[in-house]
Coordinates of C-alpha atoms in Angstrom, one line a residue:
M1 CA -42.0 4.3 8.5
A2 CA -43.3 7.5 7.0
L3 CA -40.3 9.6 6.3
P4 CA -38.3 6.5 4.8
V5 CA -41.7 5.3 2.4
A6 CA -42.2 9.1 1.6
F7 CA -38.3 9.5 0.5
F8 CA -38.1 6.3 -1.4
A9 CA -41.4 7.1 -3.1
V10 CA -40.4 10.5 -4.6
F11 CA -37.0 10.4 -5.2
F12 CA -36.8 6.7 -6.6
A13 CA -40.5 5.2 -7.5
W14 CA -41.4 8.3 -9.0
P15 CA -37.9 9.0 -11.2
V16 CA -37.7 5.4 -12.4
A17 CA -41.2 5.3 -13.4
A18 CA -41.2 8.3 -15.5
I19 CA -38.9 7.4 -17.3
V20 CA -40.1 3.9 -18.0
A21 CA -43.3 5.6 -19.0
R22 CA -41.5 7.6 -21.8
G23 CA -39.8 4.6 -23.2
L24 CA -43.0 2.7 -23.1
K25 CA -45.4 4.9 -24.3
A26 CA -46.2 6.2 -28.1
D27 CA -49.0 9.0 -28.8
G28 CA -50.2 8.3 -25.4
V29 CA -50.7 4.2 -25.8
W30 CA -48.4 1.8 -24.2
Q31 CA -46.4 -0.8 -26.1
F32 CA -46.6 -3.5 -23.9
G33 CA -46.3 -6.2 -27.1
R34 CA -42.9 -4.4 -26.9
M35 CA -41.8 -6.4 -23.9
A36 CA -42.0 -9.7 -25.8
D37 CA -40.1 -8.5 -28.7
V38 CA -37.2 -7.6 -26.9
V39 CA -37.0 -10.5 -24.7
T40 CA -37.3 -13.1 -27.3
Q41 CA -34.3 -11.5 -29.1
P42 CA -31.2 -13.7 -28.9
D43 CA -28.3 -11.0 -28.2
I44 CA -31.0 -9.7 -25.1
R45 CA -31.2 -13.4 -24.1
H46 CA -27.4 -13.9 -24.0
V47 CA -26.9 -10.7 -22.1
L48 CA -29.6 -11.5 -19.6
W49 CA -27.7 -15.0 -19.3
F50 CA -24.1 -13.8 -18.6
T51 CA -25.8 -11.1 -16.2
A52 CA -26.9 -13.5 -13.8
W53 CA -24.6 -16.1 -14.1
Q54 CA -21.5 -13.2 -13.7
A55 CA -23.2 -12.0 -10.6
L56 CA -23.5 -15.4 -8.7
A57 CA -19.8 -16.2 -9.5
S58 CA -18.7 -12.9 -8.5
T59 CA -20.9 -13.2 -5.2
A60 CA -19.7 -16.7 -4.4
L61 CA -16.1 -15.8 -5.2
T62 CA -15.9 -13.0 -3.1
L63 CA -17.7 -14.7 -0.2
L64 CA -14.5 -17.7 -0.5
L65 CA -12.2 -14.9 -0.3
A66 CA -13.8 -12.4 2.2
L67 CA -14.8 -14.2 4.7
P68 CA -11.7 -15.7 6.2
A69 CA -10.5 -11.7 6.6
A70 CA -13.9 -11.1 8.4
H71 CA -12.9 -13.5 10.8
V72 CA -9.4 -11.9 11.0
F73 CA -10.6 -8.6 11.6
A74 CA -13.3 -9.7 14.2
R75 CA -11.6 -12.3 16.3
L76 CA -7.5 -11.5 15.9
D77 CA -5.7 -8.3 17.0
F78 CA -2.4 -7.3 15.6
P79 CA -0.4 -4.2 14.9
G80 CA -2.0 -2.0 11.8
K81 CA -5.2 -3.4 12.0
H82 CA -7.2 -0.2 11.6
L83 CA -5.1 1.1 9.0
L84 CA -5.4 -2.4 7.1
R85 CA -9.4 -1.9 8.0
A86 CA -9.3 1.3 5.7
V87 CA -7.0 0.4 3.2
V88 CA -9.6 -2.9 2.6
T89 CA -12.4 -0.4 2.2
V90 CA -10.7 2.0 0.1
P91 CA -11.5 0.0 -3.1
F92 CA -15.0 0.3 -2.7
V93 CA -15.2 4.2 -3.3
L94 CA -13.2 4.2 -6.6
P95 CA -14.9 5.1 -9.7
T96 CA -15.5 1.7 -12.0
V97 CA -14.1 3.5 -14.6
V98 CA -10.6 4.1 -12.6
V99 CA -11.0 0.1 -11.5
G100 CA -11.4 -0.8 -14.8
T101 CA -8.6 1.1 -16.4
A102 CA -6.2 -0.2 -13.5
F103 CA -7.3 -3.9 -14.0
L104 CA -6.4 -3.5 -17.7
A105 CA -2.8 -2.1 -16.7
L106 CA -2.7 -5.3 -14.9
V107 CA -3.9 -7.8 -17.0
G108 CA -4.4 -6.6 -20.3
R109 CA -1.9 -6.0 -23.0
G110 CA 1.5 -4.5 -21.9
G111 CA 0.2 -5.1 -18.5
L112 CA 2.3 -6.3 -15.6
L113 CA 1.1 -10.0 -16.0
D114 CA 2.0 -9.7 -19.8
D115 CA 5.2 -8.4 -19.1
L116 CA 6.2 -10.9 -16.5
W117 CA 4.9 -14.3 -17.9
G118 CA 3.0 -13.4 -20.8
V119 CA -0.4 -13.6 -19.4
R120 CA -3.5 -11.7 -20.7
L121 CA -6.5 -12.0 -18.5
D122 CA -8.5 -8.7 -20.3
T123 CA -10.1 -11.4 -22.9
T124 CA -11.4 -13.5 -20.3
V125 CA -14.2 -13.2 -17.8
W126 CA -11.8 -13.4 -14.8
A127 CA -10.5 -9.8 -15.2
I128 CA -14.4 -9.2 -14.7
L129 CA -15.0 -11.4 -11.4
L130 CA -11.4 -10.5 -10.2
A131 CA -12.4 -6.6 -10.1
H132 CA -15.6 -7.0 -8.8
V133 CA -14.1 -9.5 -5.7
F134 CA -11.9 -6.0 -5.7
F135 CA -14.5 -3.8 -5.1
N136 CA -16.6 -6.0 -2.6
Y137 CA -14.0 -7.3 -0.3
A138 CA -14.9 -4.5 1.7
V139 CA -18.7 -5.4 1.8
V140 CA -18.1 -8.9 3.5
V141 CA -15.2 -7.6 5.7
R142 CA -17.3 -4.8 7.2
T143 CA -21.1 -6.1 7.2
V144 CA -20.2 -9.6 8.5
G145 CA -16.8 -8.6 10.4
G146 CA -19.1 -6.1 12.5
L147 CA -21.5 -8.8 13.6
W148 CA -19.0 -11.2 14.5
A149 CA -16.7 -9.0 16.3
Q150 CA -19.7 -8.9 18.7
L151 CA -21.1 -12.7 19.1
D152 CA -20.0 -13.9 22.5
P153 CA -17.0 -16.6 21.9
R154 CA -17.7 -18.4 24.9
Q155 CA -20.6 -20.4 22.9
E156 CA -18.1 -21.9 20.5
Q157 CA -15.8 -22.6 23.4
A158 CA -18.4 -24.7 25.2
A159 CA -19.1 -26.6 21.7
R160 CA -15.2 -27.2 21.9
M161 CA -15.5 -28.4 25.4
L162 CA -18.3 -30.9 24.3
G163 CA -16.1 -32.3 21.9
A164 CA -16.9 -30.6 18.6
S165 CA -14.1 -30.2 16.7
P166 CA -13.0 -26.0 15.6
L167 CA -15.0 -26.9 12.1
T168 CA -17.9 -28.4 13.5
A169 CA -18.3 -25.8 16.4
W170 CA -18.0 -23.0 14.0
R171 CA -20.1 -24.3 11.4
K172 CA -22.9 -24.8 14.3
V173 CA -22.8 -22.5 16.7
T174 CA -21.2 -19.1 14.9
L175 CA -22.4 -19.8 11.4
P176 CA -25.8 -19.6 12.4
A177 CA -25.7 -16.7 14.1
L178 CA -23.9 -15.0 11.2
A179 CA -26.1 -16.1 8.7
P180 CA -28.3 -12.8 8.8
A181 CA -25.0 -10.9 8.1
V182 CA -23.8 -13.1 5.3
A183 CA -26.8 -13.2 3.6
A184 CA -27.4 -9.4 3.7
A185 CA -23.3 -9.1 2.4
A186 CA -24.0 -11.4 -0.1
L187 CA -27.5 -9.6 -1.2
M188 CA -25.6 -6.4 -1.4
V189 CA -22.5 -8.0 -3.6
F190 CA -25.2 -9.9 -5.8
L191 CA -26.7 -6.3 -6.5
F192 CA -23.9 -4.6 -7.4
T193 CA -22.5 -7.2 -9.8
F194 CA -25.6 -7.8 -11.2
T195 CA -25.9 -3.9 -12.1
S196 CA -22.5 -3.8 -12.8
F197 CA -21.3 -1.2 -15.4
G198 CA -18.0 0.5 -15.3
V199 CA -16.0 -3.0 -15.2
V200 CA -17.7 -4.9 -17.9
Q201 CA -17.6 -2.0 -19.9
I202 CA -13.9 -1.3 -19.8
L203 CA -12.8 -5.3 -19.2
G204 CA -15.7 -7.0 -21.1
G205 CA -15.2 -5.2 -24.3
P206 CA -17.6 -6.3 -27.1
M207 CA -17.5 -10.1 -25.8
F208 CA -19.4 -9.3 -22.4
S209 CA -22.2 -7.3 -21.6
T210 CA -24.7 -6.9 -18.1
L211 CA -28.1 -5.3 -18.4
E212 CA -26.4 -2.1 -17.1
V213 CA -24.4 -2.1 -20.2
E214 CA -27.0 -2.9 -22.7
I215 CA -29.0 -0.1 -20.9
Y216 CA -26.4 2.6 -21.3
R217 CA -25.9 1.4 -25.1
Q218 CA -29.8 1.4 -26.1
T219 CA -30.2 5.0 -24.5
S220 CA -27.3 7.0 -25.5
E221 CA -25.7 4.7 -28.6
V222 CA -28.8 3.5 -30.3
F223 CA -31.3 5.8 -28.8
D224 CA -33.9 3.5 -28.3
L225 CA -35.5 4.1 -25.3
S226 CA -38.4 1.6 -25.6
T227 CA -35.8 -1.7 -25.5
A228 CA -33.9 0.6 -22.7
A229 CA -37.2 0.5 -20.8
V230 CA -37.9 -3.1 -21.1
L231 CA -34.4 -4.0 -19.9
T232 CA -35.2 -1.8 -17.0
L233 CA -38.3 -3.5 -15.9
L234 CA -36.5 -6.7 -16.8
Q235 CA -33.6 -5.7 -13.9
F236 CA -36.4 -4.3 -11.7
V237 CA -38.4 -7.5 -11.3
A238 CA -35.3 -10.0 -11.1
V239 CA -34.2 -7.6 -8.2
G240 CA -37.2 -7.6 -6.8
A241 CA -37.8 -11.4 -6.5
I242 CA -34.3 -11.8 -5.4
L243 CA -35.0 -9.1 -2.7
A244 CA -38.4 -11.0 -1.6
V245 CA -36.6 -14.4 -1.5
H246 CA -33.7 -13.3 0.7
A247 CA -36.3 -11.4 3.3
W248 CA -38.2 -14.7 3.8
T249 CA -34.9 -16.9 4.0
V250 CA -33.3 -14.4 6.5
R251 CA -36.4 -13.4 8.5
R252 CA -37.0 -17.2 9.5
R253 CA -33.0 -17.4 10.6
E254 CA -32.9 -14.3 12.9
S255 CA -32.4 -14.8 16.6
A256 CA -31.8 -12.7 19.6
L257 CA -27.8 -13.2 20.0
R258 CA -25.5 -12.6 23.1
L259 CA -23.5 -9.4 22.1
V260 CA -20.5 -8.6 23.6
D261 CA -18.0 -6.0 23.8
P262 CA -15.6 -6.4 20.6
K263 CA -12.8 -5.0 22.8
V264 CA -13.0 -8.7 24.5
T265 CA -13.2 -10.6 21.5
A266 CA -10.0 -9.9 19.4
R267 CA -6.8 -11.5 20.7
R268 CA -3.4 -11.8 19.6
P269 CA -3.2 -14.5 17.4
R270 CA -2.0 -18.0 18.9
G271 CA -0.8 -21.2 17.1
A272 CA 0.6 -21.7 13.5
G273 CA -3.4 -22.4 12.3
Q274 CA -4.0 -18.4 13.3
W275 CA -0.7 -17.1 12.1
A276 CA -0.9 -18.7 8.7
L277 CA -4.7 -17.4 8.7
L278 CA -3.7 -14.1 9.1
A279 CA -0.5 -14.5 6.6
G280 CA -3.1 -15.6 3.9
V281 CA -5.4 -12.6 4.3
L282 CA -2.7 -10.4 4.0
L283 CA -1.2 -12.0 0.9
T284 CA -4.7 -11.5 -0.5
V285 CA -5.1 -8.1 0.2
V286 CA -1.6 -7.1 -0.9
L287 CA -2.3 -9.0 -4.4
L288 CA -5.9 -8.3 -4.9
L289 CA -6.4 -5.0 -3.5
V290 CA -3.1 -3.1 -3.1
L291 CA -1.4 -4.1 -6.4
P292 CA -4.1 -2.2 -8.5
L293 CA -4.2 0.9 -6.2
A294 CA -0.2 1.0 -6.4
V295 CA -0.7 0.9 -10.1
L296 CA -3.0 4.2 -9.8
V297 CA -0.5 5.9 -7.4
Q298 CA 2.4 5.1 -9.7
R299 CA 1.1 6.4 -12.8
S300 CA -0.1 9.8 -11.1
L301 CA 3.4 10.0 -10.7
D302 CA 4.9 9.4 -14.1
A303 CA 5.4 13.3 -14.9
P304 CA 8.3 15.0 -13.4
G305 CA 8.1 17.3 -10.5
L306 CA 4.2 16.2 -9.6
G307 CA 3.2 17.8 -13.1
Y308 CA 0.1 15.8 -13.2
Y309 CA -1.3 17.0 -9.4
R310 CA 0.0 20.7 -10.1
A311 CA -1.9 20.5 -13.3
L312 CA -5.0 20.2 -11.1
T313 CA -5.0 23.8 -9.9
D314 CA -5.8 25.1 -13.3
A315 CA -9.2 25.1 -15.0
D316 CA -8.5 24.4 -18.6
G317 CA -11.8 26.1 -19.8
G318 CA -12.6 23.0 -21.6
T319 CA -13.1 20.0 -19.5
F320 CA -14.3 21.8 -16.4
L321 CA -15.5 25.3 -15.5
V322 CA -13.7 24.9 -12.4
A323 CA -9.7 23.8 -11.6
P324 CA -10.2 20.0 -11.5
L325 CA -8.9 20.2 -7.5
H326 CA -11.9 21.7 -7.0
A327 CA -14.0 18.4 -7.5
V328 CA -12.3 17.3 -4.0
W329 CA -14.2 19.8 -2.0
T330 CA -17.3 19.7 -3.7
S331 CA -17.3 15.4 -3.1
L332 CA -16.7 16.1 0.8
E333 CA -19.0 18.5 1.0
Y334 CA -21.8 16.2 -1.1
A335 CA -20.7 13.2 0.9
V336 CA -21.5 15.0 4.1
A337 CA -25.3 15.6 3.4
A338 CA -25.6 12.4 1.7
T339 CA -24.1 10.4 4.8
A340 CA -26.7 12.6 6.9
I341 CA -29.3 12.1 4.8
A342 CA -28.8 8.2 5.0
L343 CA -28.5 7.8 8.6
L344 CA -32.3 9.5 9.1
I345 CA -33.7 7.6 6.3
G346 CA -32.0 4.2 6.9
G347 CA -32.0 4.6 10.7
L348 CA -35.9 5.3 10.8
A349 CA -36.3 2.5 8.2
A350 CA -34.1 -0.1 10.3
A351 CA -35.6 0.7 13.7
A352 CA -39.0 -0.2 12.4
L353 CA -38.3 -3.2 10.6
A354 CA -36.1 -4.5 13.6
R355 CA -39.6 -4.6 15.7
R356 CA -40.8 -7.8 16.2
D357 CA -44.4 -6.9 16.0
A358 CA -44.1 -5.3 12.8
G359 CA -47.0 -6.2 10.3
R360 CA -46.7 -7.7 6.9
L361 CA -46.4 -4.4 5.1
V362 CA -43.6 -2.9 7.0
R363 CA -41.7 -6.1 6.6
G364 CA -42.2 -6.7 3.0
F365 CA -40.5 -2.8 2.8
D366 CA -37.3 -4.3 3.9
A367 CA -37.0 -5.7 0.1
L368 CA -37.9 -2.6 -1.6
L369 CA -34.9 -0.7 0.3
M370 CA -32.6 -2.4 -1.7
L371 CA -34.4 -2.0 -5.2
P372 CA -32.0 1.4 -5.7
L373 CA -28.8 -0.7 -5.4
G374 CA -30.4 -3.1 -8.1
V375 CA -31.8 -0.7 -10.5
S376 CA -29.9 1.0 -13.6
A377 CA -28.3 4.0 -12.0
V378 CA -28.7 5.3 -15.9
T379 CA -32.0 5.1 -15.6
V380 CA -32.3 6.8 -12.0
G381 CA -29.9 9.7 -13.5
F382 CA -32.2 10.2 -16.5
G383 CA -35.4 9.8 -14.2
F384 CA -34.3 12.2 -11.7
L385 CA -33.8 15.2 -14.9
I386 CA -37.3 14.1 -16.1
A387 CA -39.4 14.0 -13.0
L388 CA -37.9 16.6 -10.5
D389 CA -38.2 19.4 -13.6
R390 CA -41.3 21.3 -12.3
P391 CA -43.0 22.9 -9.0
P392 CA -42.8 21.7 -6.1
L393 CA -40.1 19.8 -6.8
D394 CA -38.0 21.3 -9.7
L395 CA -34.5 20.7 -8.2
R396 CA -32.6 20.8 -11.2
Q397 CA -30.7 23.5 -10.5
S398 CA -30.3 22.9 -6.6
W399 CA -27.1 21.3 -5.5
I400 CA -29.1 19.0 -3.0
L401 CA -30.2 17.0 -5.8
V402 CA -26.1 15.0 -6.2
P403 CA -26.8 14.2 -2.1
L404 CA -30.3 13.1 -2.5
A405 CA -28.9 10.3 -5.2
Q406 CA -26.2 9.6 -3.3
A407 CA -28.4 9.2 -0.3
L408 CA -30.7 6.6 -2.6
V409 CA -27.6 4.3 -2.6
G410 CA -26.0 5.0 0.8
A411 CA -29.2 4.2 2.8
P412 CA -29.6 0.7 1.9
F413 CA -26.3 0.1 3.3
V414 CA -27.4 2.0 6.7
V415 CA -30.3 -0.2 7.1
R416 CA -28.2 -3.5 6.1
T417 CA -25.4 -3.2 8.5
M418 CA -28.1 -2.1 11.4
L419 CA -30.5 -4.2 11.1
P420 CA -29.1 -7.5 11.8
V421 CA -27.8 -6.1 15.3
L422 CA -30.8 -4.4 16.1
R423 CA -32.8 -7.7 15.4
A424 CA -30.4 -9.4 17.7
V425 CA -30.6 -7.3 20.7
D426 CA -32.8 -9.0 23.8
G427 CA -36.2 -7.9 23.5
R428 CA -36.2 -8.1 27.4
L429 CA -34.0 -5.3 27.9
R430 CA -36.5 -3.0 26.3
E431 CA -39.3 -4.3 28.4
A432 CA -37.5 -4.2 31.8
A433 CA -36.2 -0.6 31.0
A434 CA -40.1 0.3 29.8
V435 CA -41.4 -1.8 33.1
L436 CA -38.7 0.6 35.4
G437 CA -40.4 3.7 33.7
A438 CA -38.4 4.9 31.0
S439 CA -39.8 6.3 27.9
P440 CA -39.6 4.9 24.7
W441 CA -37.0 7.6 23.6
R442 CA -35.3 6.9 27.3
V443 CA -35.2 3.1 26.1
W444 CA -33.6 3.8 22.7
R445 CA -31.0 6.0 24.2
E446 CA -29.9 3.5 26.8
V447 CA -30.6 0.4 25.7
D448 CA -30.4 0.2 22.0
L449 CA -27.9 2.9 21.1
P450 CA -24.8 1.7 23.6
L451 CA -25.4 -2.1 21.6
V452 CA -25.7 -0.5 18.4
R453 CA -23.3 2.4 18.4
R454 CA -20.8 0.3 16.5
A455 CA -23.1 -0.6 13.9
L456 CA -24.2 3.0 13.3
L457 CA -20.5 4.1 13.1
V458 CA -19.9 1.1 10.6
A459 CA -23.0 2.7 8.7
A460 CA -21.9 6.2 8.5
G461 CA -18.7 5.0 7.1
F462 CA -20.3 3.0 4.3
A463 CA -22.3 5.7 3.7
F464 CA -19.8 8.1 3.1
A465 CA -17.8 6.1 1.1
V466 CA -20.4 5.2 -1.1
S467 CA -21.2 8.9 -1.7
L468 CA -18.0 9.6 -2.4
G469 CA -17.6 6.9 -5.2
E470 CA -21.2 6.9 -6.7
F471 CA -20.8 7.7 -10.4
G472 CA -24.0 6.2 -12.1
A473 CA -26.6 8.8 -11.4
T474 CA -24.3 11.8 -10.3
V475 CA -22.9 11.6 -13.8
F476 CA -26.2 13.1 -15.4
I477 CA -27.0 15.6 -12.4
A478 CA -24.0 16.9 -11.1
R479 CA -23.4 20.4 -12.7
P480 CA -20.4 21.4 -14.8
D481 CA -19.0 24.1 -11.9
N482 CA -19.3 21.4 -9.3
P483 CA -18.2 18.0 -10.3
T484 CA -17.7 15.2 -8.2
L485 CA -14.4 13.3 -8.0
P486 CA -16.0 10.4 -10.0
V487 CA -17.4 12.4 -12.2
A488 CA -14.2 14.6 -13.2
V489 CA -12.1 11.4 -13.5
A490 CA -14.5 10.6 -16.1
R491 CA -14.3 13.7 -17.6
L492 CA -10.8 13.4 -18.0
L493 CA -10.6 10.0 -18.9
S494 CA -12.9 10.8 -21.7
R495 CA -10.4 13.1 -23.2
P496 CA -7.5 12.4 -25.0
G497 CA -3.8 13.3 -24.3
E498 CA -1.2 11.8 -21.6
L499 CA -2.0 15.1 -19.6
N500 CA -5.6 14.3 -18.9
Y501 CA -5.2 10.8 -18.3
G502 CA -2.3 12.1 -15.6
Q503 CA -4.7 14.0 -14.0
A504 CA -7.5 11.3 -13.7
M505 CA -4.9 9.4 -12.3
A506 CA -4.2 11.9 -9.4
L507 CA -7.4 12.7 -8.8
S508 CA -7.9 8.9 -8.2
T509 CA -5.4 9.2 -5.9
I510 CA -6.6 12.0 -3.6
L511 CA -9.8 9.9 -3.8
M512 CA -7.9 7.0 -2.4
V513 CA -6.0 9.4 0.0
V514 CA -9.1 11.6 1.4
C515 CA -11.2 8.0 1.7
A516 CA -8.6 6.3 3.5
A517 CA -8.3 9.6 6.1
A518 CA -11.9 9.6 6.5
L519 CA -11.9 5.8 7.4
L520 CA -8.9 5.9 9.6
V521 CA -10.9 9.0 11.6
L522 CA -13.9 6.8 12.0
E523 CA -12.1 3.8 12.7
R524 CA -10.7 5.7 15.7
L525 CA -14.0 6.8 17.1
R526 CA -15.3 3.6 17.0
T527 CA -12.6 2.0 18.9
D528 CA -12.6 4.5 21.2
R529 CA -16.3 5.3 21.9
T530 CA -17.7 1.9 21.7
G531 CA -19.6 1.5 25.0
E532 CA -19.5 -1.5 27.1
F533 CA -22.3 -4.1 27.5

């Protein structure tokens, strides 16, 4: 735990504490009375209520639509499965500003629904909820589906032979085994929607505002750092309470599971019910995920002769110091470095937390690992600039600052993906290997690693995808001569003109293609190299 604790203390706790202290201190005196003044304001109370309500609704809707897809990917084998899995994951890495614009093209004035049926959803909360499902669909599919594919189906089959209906067998046998993974996925979805910024900023307009949007507004528009600091603390406390409840409830329901090779659990669909389920999932993916992506591609091709793509090779001297296409290589380099850091930090933390003899202090760190997902990215970005500005950690001019910020968000995904599988490994296997003379390192290499290799590759894919699409903190620390893809897209969208907007759509399309290619490679490696259990 030493390295994960040090990492989160230096690159998360210190920057957040620095920005909060600057906002709540006046002439060296803490202004704690400011907290009561902010909380009692009617508009702030409305922001708090809407933040919690939309996060709960988004999480419930995501689970409702994505759990059937998790079953399909875990238990059914069909042509194009690996391609479809990559398509499902692509939306998760898109910058929020791009997705918000794409949904406006679908549900806003002059959008697809408006043209076809005269229906507009941009002034309702449904646009925000659907955009959140668009983002987080892959979280449930990959987190729950990864464990579901490794559960022994013979346990459910035995329940069926004893007279249980398919629903009863799933509810009493499979669902309890999946509970830790479902809870982990629900937690990640809730945290992402609780701190939603870009989607609410674009689709919510003046009617809807989350804590994240209000923190940004107080910081960059009103310049009221004290109110922003109070809201950051409120967000911090709320997320900490949620994580504490999650850690307590999930820990009580964990048990060792019999894990099998996922290649033997997936079979061709049988019967009308399974074919209908597969068709329903495919229809949901097309309407909810593919259609917004198709809008982005179509808009990137509006200029004749691929004009928007050709413009990406020229530096205009205004928006960027380099050609916009340079952001592709910068993002890939940063994402690889961030993935390596996230796997190291998250893997060590998951291994420590998975031990049955871990003390309360170690188990309590489980909840703290998720805090970077629930704390304002605006706060973290400003905190990096304030805290990491003097020796021995003056990193403001170093390229590693961006991968560190990205790894801070990617590491919790590594922990949440690997932890349910590590805790499901039967401890007697490790004990038997130790009795036979294996060293701790050999036990990990020959017992744990073959069982968690699939989860490790899933975690690597998540960390890489999150790093490619991270925007909130990166926008403050990315250097002008090395912008990432999300930062480049946001800068292009902020400038008027059809060319800038078209270039933003072209860069977004490139981001989709790069992510899909990386995920397809990951799927191939994961399928070809999954060991026998």
